[in-house]
Coordinates of C-alpha atoms in Angstrom, one line a residue:
Chain A
M1 CA -154.4 83.3 -238.4
E2 CA -153.3 85.8 -241.1
D3 CA -149.7 85.0 -240.5
L4 CA -150.3 81.3 -240.9
L5 CA -152.3 81.9 -244.1
K6 CA -149.3 83.8 -245.3
L7 CA -147.0 81.1 -244.4
A8 CA -149.1 78.7 -246.3
V9 CA -149.4 80.8 -249.4
A10 CA -145.4 81.7 -249.2
T11 CA -144.5 77.9 -249.0
A12 CA -147.1 76.5 -251.5
L13 CA -146.4 79.0 -254.3
I14 CA -143.6 81.5 -253.9
N15 CA -140.9 79.2 -252.4
N16 CA -142.2 76.2 -254.1
V17 CA -140.7 73.1 -252.6
V18 CA -139.5 71.6 -256.0
L19 CA -139.4 74.5 -258.3
S20 CA -137.5 77.0 -256.2
Q21 CA -135.9 74.8 -253.3
F22 CA -135.3 71.9 -255.5
L23 CA -136.2 69.4 -252.7
G24 CA -137.9 66.1 -253.7
L25 CA -136.9 66.2 -257.3
C26 CA -136.6 62.5 -257.6
P27 CA -140.3 61.8 -257.4
F28 CA -140.9 64.9 -259.2
L29 CA -139.2 63.7 -262.2
G30 CA -139.7 60.1 -261.7
V31 CA -143.5 59.6 -261.0
S32 CA -144.9 62.4 -263.3
K33 CA -145.7 60.4 -266.3
K34 CA -149.3 60.1 -265.6
T35 CA -151.6 62.8 -263.9
K36 CA -153.3 60.0 -261.9
T37 CA -150.2 58.6 -260.4
A38 CA -148.7 62.1 -259.9
A39 CA -151.7 63.1 -257.8
G40 CA -151.6 60.0 -255.6
M41 CA -147.8 60.6 -255.0
G42 CA -148.8 64.3 -254.3
F43 CA -151.5 63.3 -251.7
A44 CA -149.1 60.6 -250.0
V45 CA -146.4 63.3 -249.7
I46 CA -149.0 65.9 -248.1
F47 CA -150.1 63.1 -245.7
V48 CA -146.6 62.0 -244.6
L49 CA -145.2 65.5 -244.5
T50 CA -147.7 66.8 -242.3
I51 CA -147.6 63.9 -239.8
S52 CA -143.9 63.8 -239.7
S53 CA -143.8 67.6 -239.1
A54 CA -146.1 67.4 -236.3
F55 CA -144.3 64.5 -234.7
A56 CA -140.7 66.0 -235.2
S57 CA -141.9 69.1 -233.8
V58 CA -142.9 67.5 -230.7
V59 CA -139.8 65.2 -230.5
Y60 CA -137.6 68.2 -231.0
E61 CA -139.1 70.4 -228.3
Q62 CA -139.7 67.5 -225.8
V63 CA -136.7 65.3 -226.3
L64 CA -133.8 66.9 -228.1
V65 CA -134.0 70.3 -226.5
R66 CA -134.9 69.1 -223.0
F67 CA -131.7 66.8 -222.9
N68 CA -129.6 69.1 -224.7
V69 CA -128.8 66.8 -227.7
E70 CA -129.9 69.1 -230.5
Y71 CA -126.8 68.0 -232.5
L72 CA -128.5 64.6 -232.9
E73 CA -131.3 66.1 -235.0
T74 CA -130.4 64.6 -238.5
I75 CA -130.1 61.3 -237.2
V76 CA -133.2 61.3 -235.1
F77 CA -135.4 63.1 -237.7
I78 CA -134.5 60.6 -240.5
L79 CA -135.2 57.7 -238.2
L80 CA -138.3 59.3 -237.1
I81 CA -139.5 59.6 -240.6
A82 CA -138.6 56.1 -241.7
A83 CA -140.5 54.7 -238.7
L84 CA -143.4 57.0 -239.2
V85 CA -143.8 56.0 -242.7
Q86 CA -143.7 52.3 -241.8
L87 CA -146.4 52.9 -239.1
V88 CA -148.7 54.9 -241.1
E89 CA -148.6 52.1 -243.8
I90 CA -149.4 49.5 -241.2
V91 CA -152.2 51.6 -239.7
L92 CA -153.7 52.5 -243.1
K93 CA -153.6 48.8 -244.2
K94 CA -155.5 47.8 -241.0
F95 CA -158.0 50.4 -240.5
S96 CA -158.5 52.2 -243.9
P97 CA -158.0 49.9 -246.8
S98 CA -159.3 52.1 -249.4
L99 CA -156.9 55.0 -248.4
Y100 CA -154.1 52.3 -248.3
K101 CA -155.1 51.2 -251.9
A102 CA -154.8 54.8 -252.9
L103 CA -151.6 55.8 -251.3
G104 CA -149.9 52.4 -250.3
V105 CA -147.8 52.1 -253.3
Y106 CA -146.3 55.7 -252.8
L107 CA -145.5 55.4 -249.0
P108 CA -142.3 53.6 -249.1
L109 CA -141.0 55.8 -251.7
I110 CA -141.3 58.7 -249.5
T111 CA -139.0 57.7 -246.7
T112 CA -135.9 59.0 -248.6
N113 CA -137.7 61.7 -250.3
C114 CA -135.7 64.9 -249.3
S115 CA -138.6 67.2 -249.0
V116 CA -139.8 65.4 -245.9
L117 CA -136.4 65.6 -244.0
G118 CA -136.0 69.1 -245.7
V119 CA -139.1 70.6 -244.3
V120 CA -138.5 69.1 -240.9
I121 CA -135.2 70.6 -240.7
I122 CA -136.4 74.1 -242.0
N123 CA -139.1 74.0 -239.3
V124 CA -136.3 73.6 -236.7
Q125 CA -134.0 76.2 -238.1
K126 CA -136.7 78.8 -238.6
E127 CA -137.8 78.0 -234.9
Y128 CA -141.5 77.4 -235.9
G129 CA -143.8 76.3 -233.2
F130 CA -146.2 73.3 -233.4
V131 CA -148.8 74.8 -235.3
E132 CA -146.7 76.8 -237.7
S133 CA -144.7 73.7 -238.5
I134 CA -147.9 71.8 -239.5
V135 CA -149.0 74.8 -241.6
N136 CA -145.6 75.1 -243.2
A137 CA -145.7 71.2 -244.1
L138 CA -149.2 71.5 -245.3
G139 CA -148.2 74.4 -247.6
T140 CA -145.1 72.5 -248.8
G141 CA -147.2 69.4 -249.4
I142 CA -149.7 71.4 -251.5
G143 CA -146.9 73.2 -253.5
F144 CA -145.4 69.7 -254.4
T145 CA -148.8 68.3 -255.4
L146 CA -149.6 71.3 -257.4
A147 CA -146.2 71.2 -259.3
I148 CA -146.2 67.5 -259.9
V149 CA -149.7 67.3 -261.3
I150 CA -149.0 70.3 -263.5
L151 CA -145.9 68.7 -264.7
A152 CA -147.7 65.5 -265.3
G153 CA -150.5 67.1 -267.2
L154 CA -147.7 68.7 -269.5
R155 CA -146.0 65.5 -270.0
E156 CA -149.0 63.7 -271.2
K157 CA -149.6 66.3 -273.7
M158 CA -145.8 66.3 -274.8
E159 CA -146.2 62.5 -275.6
Y160 CA -148.0 63.4 -278.9
N161 CA -145.5 66.1 -279.9
K162 CA -142.3 65.8 -282.1
I163 CA -139.3 66.2 -280.0
S164 CA -135.7 66.3 -281.2
P165 CA -134.1 62.9 -280.4
A166 CA -131.4 64.2 -278.2
F167 CA -134.0 66.2 -276.1
K168 CA -136.4 63.2 -275.7
G169 CA -137.0 61.9 -272.1
M170 CA -135.3 63.7 -269.2
P171 CA -134.0 66.8 -270.9
I172 CA -137.5 68.0 -272.2
V173 CA -138.9 67.3 -269.0
L174 CA -136.2 69.4 -267.2
I175 CA -136.9 72.2 -269.7
T176 CA -140.6 72.0 -269.0
A177 CA -139.8 72.1 -265.1
G178 CA -137.6 75.3 -265.8
L179 CA -140.4 77.2 -267.5
M180 CA -142.7 76.1 -264.8
A181 CA -140.1 77.5 -262.3
I182 CA -140.3 80.8 -264.4
A183 CA -144.1 80.9 -264.1
F184 CA -143.9 80.1 -260.3
S185 CA -141.4 82.9 -259.8
G186 CA -144.2 85.4 -260.8
F187 CA -146.0 84.6 -257.3
A188 CA -143.2 86.4 -255.6
G189 CA -145.2 89.6 -256.1
I190 CA -148.5 88.6 -254.5
L191 CA -147.4 88.8 -250.9
Chain B
M1 CA -99.9 35.1 -254.2
S2 CA -96.8 36.9 -253.0
N3 CA -97.0 40.2 -251.5
G4 CA -96.2 42.1 -254.7
E5 CA -98.8 40.7 -256.4
V6 CA -101.4 41.5 -254.0
K7 CA -100.4 45.1 -254.1
V8 CA -100.7 45.2 -257.9
S9 CA -104.1 43.7 -257.9
K10 CA -105.3 46.1 -255.2
L11 CA -103.9 48.9 -257.2
A12 CA -105.8 47.7 -260.3
T13 CA -109.2 47.4 -258.4
A14 CA -108.5 50.8 -256.8
K15 CA -107.9 52.3 -260.4
E16 CA -110.9 50.5 -261.8
R17 CA -113.3 51.8 -259.1
L18 CA -112.0 55.3 -259.5
F19 CA -112.5 55.3 -263.4
N20 CA -115.8 53.6 -262.8
G21 CA -117.1 56.4 -260.4
I22 CA -115.6 59.3 -262.4
I23 CA -116.3 58.4 -265.9
K24 CA -118.3 55.2 -266.5
E25 CA -120.9 55.5 -264.0
N26 CA -120.8 59.3 -263.2
P27 CA -123.4 59.6 -260.8
T28 CA -124.6 63.4 -262.1
L29 CA -124.0 63.1 -265.6
V30 CA -124.7 59.4 -266.6
M31 CA -126.8 58.0 -263.8
M32 CA -128.8 61.3 -262.9
L33 CA -128.7 60.6 -259.2
G34 CA -128.6 63.1 -256.1
M35 CA -130.5 65.7 -258.3
C36 CA -131.5 67.8 -255.4
P37 CA -128.1 69.1 -254.3
T38 CA -127.1 69.0 -257.9
L39 CA -129.5 71.6 -259.0
A40 CA -129.7 73.6 -255.7
V41 CA -126.2 74.3 -254.8
T42 CA -124.8 74.7 -258.3
T43 CA -125.3 78.5 -258.4
S44 CA -121.4 78.9 -258.5
C45 CA -118.5 76.6 -259.1
M46 CA -117.1 77.0 -255.7
N47 CA -120.4 75.7 -254.0
G48 CA -120.8 72.9 -256.5
I49 CA -117.2 71.8 -255.7
G50 CA -117.7 72.3 -251.9
M51 CA -121.0 70.3 -251.9
G52 CA -119.1 67.6 -254.0
L53 CA -116.2 67.2 -251.8
T54 CA -118.5 67.2 -248.6
S55 CA -120.4 64.4 -250.2
T56 CA -117.2 62.7 -251.2
V57 CA -116.0 62.4 -247.6
V58 CA -119.3 61.1 -246.5
L59 CA -119.5 58.7 -249.1
A60 CA -116.0 57.3 -248.8
L61 CA -116.2 57.1 -245.0
S62 CA -119.8 55.3 -245.0
N63 CA -118.9 53.0 -247.5
V64 CA -115.7 51.9 -245.5
F65 CA -118.1 51.5 -242.4
V66 CA -120.7 49.7 -244.2
S67 CA -118.4 47.5 -245.7
L68 CA -116.5 46.8 -242.3
L69 CA -119.9 45.8 -240.8
R70 CA -121.3 44.0 -243.8
N71 CA -121.3 40.7 -242.1
I72 CA -122.7 41.9 -238.8
I73 CA -125.6 43.9 -239.9
P74 CA -128.8 41.6 -240.3
S75 CA -130.1 42.0 -243.8
K76 CA -133.6 42.8 -242.6
V77 CA -132.5 46.0 -240.8
R78 CA -129.8 46.9 -243.2
M79 CA -131.5 50.0 -244.6
P80 CA -132.0 51.7 -241.2
A81 CA -128.6 50.8 -240.2
F82 CA -127.1 52.3 -243.5
I83 CA -129.0 55.5 -242.8
V84 CA -127.9 55.7 -239.2
I85 CA -124.2 55.3 -240.4
V86 CA -124.6 58.0 -243.1
A87 CA -126.4 60.2 -240.9
S88 CA -123.6 60.0 -238.2
F89 CA -120.9 60.9 -240.8
V90 CA -123.1 63.8 -242.1
T91 CA -123.6 65.3 -238.6
M92 CA -119.5 65.0 -238.0
V93 CA -119.0 66.7 -241.3
Q94 CA -121.5 69.4 -240.9
F95 CA -119.8 70.1 -237.3
L96 CA -116.4 70.2 -238.9
L97 CA -117.7 72.6 -241.7
E98 CA -119.3 74.9 -239.2
A99 CA -116.0 75.1 -237.3
Y100 CA -113.5 75.4 -240.1
L101 CA -115.4 76.6 -243.3
P102 CA -118.3 78.7 -242.0
S103 CA -118.9 80.4 -245.2
L104 CA -119.2 77.4 -247.1
N105 CA -121.6 76.0 -244.6
E106 CA -123.7 79.0 -244.9
S107 CA -123.9 79.0 -248.5
L108 CA -124.8 75.2 -248.5
G109 CA -127.2 75.5 -245.7
I110 CA -129.9 73.0 -245.5
Y111 CA -128.3 71.0 -248.3
I112 CA -125.6 69.6 -245.9
P113 CA -128.0 67.7 -243.5
L114 CA -129.9 66.5 -246.7
I115 CA -126.7 64.5 -247.8
V116 CA -128.3 61.8 -245.7
V117 CA -131.0 61.2 -248.2
N118 CA -128.8 61.7 -251.2
C119 CA -129.5 58.7 -253.6
I120 CA -125.8 58.1 -254.3
I121 CA -124.8 57.4 -250.8
L122 CA -127.5 55.1 -249.8
G123 CA -127.3 53.6 -253.2
R124 CA -123.5 52.8 -253.1
A125 CA -123.8 51.5 -249.5
E126 CA -126.7 49.1 -250.7
S127 CA -125.4 47.8 -254.1
Y128 CA -121.6 47.9 -253.7
A129 CA -120.3 48.5 -250.1
S130 CA -122.5 46.0 -248.5
K131 CA -121.1 43.3 -250.7
N132 CA -117.4 44.1 -251.1
P133 CA -114.3 44.4 -249.1
I134 CA -113.1 47.6 -247.5
W135 CA -110.4 48.6 -249.9
S136 CA -112.5 48.6 -253.0
S137 CA -115.5 50.1 -251.2
F138 CA -113.4 52.9 -250.0
F139 CA -112.2 53.6 -253.7
D140 CA -115.7 52.9 -254.9
G141 CA -117.0 55.8 -252.7
L142 CA -114.0 58.0 -253.5
G143 CA -114.5 57.6 -257.1
M144 CA -118.2 58.1 -257.2
G145 CA -117.6 61.1 -254.9
I146 CA -115.1 62.8 -257.3
G147 CA -117.4 61.8 -260.1
F148 CA -120.2 63.8 -258.3
T149 CA -117.7 66.6 -257.6
V150 CA -116.7 66.8 -261.2
G151 CA -120.4 67.0 -262.4
L152 CA -121.5 69.6 -259.8
G153 CA -118.3 71.7 -260.7
L154 CA -119.0 71.6 -264.3
L155 CA -122.7 72.5 -263.8
G156 CA -121.7 75.4 -261.3
A157 CA -119.0 76.7 -263.7
V158 CA -121.4 76.8 -266.6
R159 CA -123.9 78.6 -264.4
E160 CA -121.5 80.9 -263.0
I161 CA -120.0 82.0 -266.4
I162 CA -123.2 82.6 -268.1
G163 CA -125.4 83.8 -265.2
A164 CA -122.8 86.1 -263.5
G165 CA -119.9 86.4 -266.1
Q166 CA -117.5 85.1 -263.4
I167 CA -115.6 82.2 -262.4
F168 CA -114.6 81.5 -258.9
G169 CA -115.7 85.1 -258.3
I170 CA -113.4 86.8 -261.0
D171 CA -115.1 88.5 -263.8
I172 CA -114.1 87.0 -267.1
L173 CA -116.7 88.0 -269.6
P174 CA -116.1 91.4 -271.3
D175 CA -118.4 94.1 -270.3
A176 CA -120.2 94.2 -273.6
L177 CA -121.6 90.7 -273.0
E178 CA -124.4 91.1 -270.4
P179 CA -124.7 88.1 -268.2
I180 CA -127.9 86.2 -268.4
T181 CA -129.1 86.3 -264.9
I182 CA -131.8 83.8 -265.1
I183 CA -129.1 81.0 -265.6
G184 CA -128.0 81.6 -262.1
L185 CA -131.6 81.5 -260.7
A186 CA -133.7 78.5 -260.0
P187 CA -135.1 77.9 -263.6
G188 CA -131.6 78.2 -264.8
A189 CA -130.6 75.1 -263.0
F190 CA -133.1 73.1 -264.9
F191 CA -132.2 74.6 -268.3
V192 CA -128.5 74.0 -268.0
L193 CA -128.9 70.3 -266.7
A194 CA -131.3 69.7 -269.5
C195 CA -128.7 71.0 -272.0
L196 CA -125.9 69.0 -270.4
V197 CA -128.1 65.8 -270.6
A198 CA -129.1 66.7 -274.2
I199 CA -125.5 67.0 -275.3
Q200 CA -124.7 63.7 -273.7
N201 CA -127.6 62.1 -275.6
K202 CA -126.5 63.5 -278.9
I203 CA -123.0 61.9 -278.3
K204 CA -124.6 58.5 -277.4
L205 CA -127.0 58.8 -280.3
R206 CA -124.1 59.4 -282.6
S207 CA -122.3 56.4 -281.5
G208 CA -125.4 54.3 -281.9
K209 CA -126.4 53.8 -278.3
K210 CA -129.9 54.0 -277.0
V211 CA -130.8 57.1 -275.1
K212 CA -132.1 56.5 -271.5
E213 CA -135.7 57.9 -271.5
E214 CA -136.6 57.2 -267.9
A215 CA -135.5 59.1 -264.8
S216 CA -133.4 56.8 -262.6
C217 CA -135.0 55.1 -259.6
N218 CA -138.8 55.9 -260.4
G219 CA -138.6 58.2 -257.6
N220 CA -137.4 55.8 -255.2
C221 CA -134.0 56.6 -253.9
A222 CA -133.8 53.5 -251.4
S223 CA -133.9 51.1 -254.3
C224 CA -131.4 52.9 -256.3
G225 CA -128.8 50.5 -255.5
S226 CA -130.9 47.8 -257.3
T227 CA -132.8 49.7 -260.1
C228 CA -130.3 51.8 -261.2
T229 CA -127.0 50.1 -261.1
D230 CA -125.8 47.2 -263.3
D231 CA -124.6 45.0 -260.8
A232 CA -128.2 45.3 -259.6
M233 CA -131.0 43.0 -258.9
L234 CA -130.3 41.7 -255.4
K235 CA -131.6 38.2 -255.3
T236 CA -131.9 37.6 -251.7
N237 CA -134.9 39.1 -249.6
A238 CA -136.1 41.4 -252.4
N239 CA -137.5 44.1 -250.1
E240 CA -141.1 45.4 -250.4
D241 CA -140.1 48.8 -251.5
K242 CA -138.6 47.2 -254.6
E243 CA -141.8 45.4 -255.3
K244 CA -143.9 48.2 -254.8
A245 CA -141.7 50.4 -257.1
K246 CA -142.2 47.8 -259.7
K247 CA -145.9 47.9 -259.2
L248 CA -145.8 51.4 -259.9
I249 CA -144.0 51.0 -263.1
K250 CA -146.4 48.2 -264.2
M251 CA -149.3 50.4 -263.3
D252 CA -147.9 53.1 -265.6
K253 CA -147.2 50.7 -268.3
K254 CA -150.8 49.1 -268.1
E255 CA -152.4 52.4 -268.3
A256 CA -150.1 53.3 -271.4
T257 CA -151.0 50.1 -273.2
E258 CA -154.7 50.6 -272.4
K259 CA -154.5 54.1 -273.9
E260 CA -153.0 52.7 -277.0
E261 CA -155.7 50.0 -277.6
A262 CA -158.3 52.6 -277.2

C-alpha cells in the first residue's frame, strides 16, 4: 500500500508528465486558455489513461507475452487506445449523457495524445503489474490535470497583463510552463 | 511530354517539397508541431539530430506507403490505417536502432515508440501523402523530416552550449564562463523554445506579418493535417474529430465574448 502511494505521488508531482517528461504537450499548450475547459480535458485524460492502462496491462500479459509477440506492442497499444476511446465515447453517450456532455468534446482529442501511449509503454517497460499500472496511470492523469489547470489559471490572469509583442501568444506560455517546471522540480525532495 | 521534360518537372517538385519542408513550413520552428519529442530529447545536439533523422526515415517511408495505398484505403478507416502504417515503420526503425545504434536508442528511450503519435507524421499522411503521387510524397516527407531535424539540432545545440558548455561532447566555452545547468534540464527546454519562437515573432513583426498566437492543432494531433496546414480543409467526409475540435474552439470564443460583454 505504501509503495503504491509513493508511486502515485512520484508520478503526479515529481516526474510530472508534462513538466518533466514532456508527454501530452499538445493539449497542455492548446487547451489551456480557460480553466473550465482545461479541467474538462484533465478529467478526460485521467479517465482514458486509467481505462487504457488497465486494458493494455491485461492485453500485454494475456496476449502479447503468451504468444511471444511482444515486439508488436507499439502497434497493438495504439490501436487499443484508439478503439477504447471510441468505445468509451459510445458507452458514455448511451448510458451517461451528463458525463458525455462534460467529457465528450475532449475524448477524440486524446487518441493521439502521447501521454496515453507513453504511460502504457512506461508500464510495460518498468514491468508494472495490473494494480501498479492503474496507480501509475491515475497518478499521471492527476499530475496532468494539476499542471493544465494551473497553467490555464495563470493564462487567464495574463490576459490583462502587458506583454512585449514578440512574446505574445506561445512564447509567454512556454516561459510560464518553464517556471512551473522549476516549481515542480522542488517536489523532488519530498520522497 | 518527352522524357526529359518529365524529369525536369519531377526535379522541380522534389526541390519545391524539400524547400517547403525545411524553410517555409518548418515543422518545429514555423508550425510548432511535434512538441513532445522536440522538448524532451534536445538535451544535446546529437540526441536532437538522432531523433530528427529517425523521424525522417519514418516520415518518408510512411508517406510513400500512404501515397501508394491512397486509392485502396477507404476514407472512413483511413486514420486507423495510417496509424498502423506509421506504427509498423516505427517498430522496424526501433529494432534497427536497437541493433546498430544501441547508445542512441538508450538516450532516446521511450520517445522512439512515441514517434507514432507525432503530429507531423500523421499530419503529413493526412494532408499531403493521401492526396499526392508517390514521388512528391516521398520528397514531402523527406523535406519535413529534414526540417524537423534542423529544428531539433538547433534547439539541442543551443541547450548543449549554454547548459553544458559543450557541442557534440567537446568543451567549447572557456572555463571562466560557468554553464547554466538549468537550460539542460526540463525547465530550460521551455525557455529556449520560448526564446526561439520570440525571435521568430520579432522578425515577423518587423516585416509586418501577423504573429500566430494560438498553439497549432488546439490539442488535436489527428486533425493537424486539416487545421494546421494551408492546403487544409478536407471537404469530403469532414470527420467528427474536426467538428468537435471546432466546437471546442467555439466554446472558448463564446466564453471570451461573454466575459467581454460583462
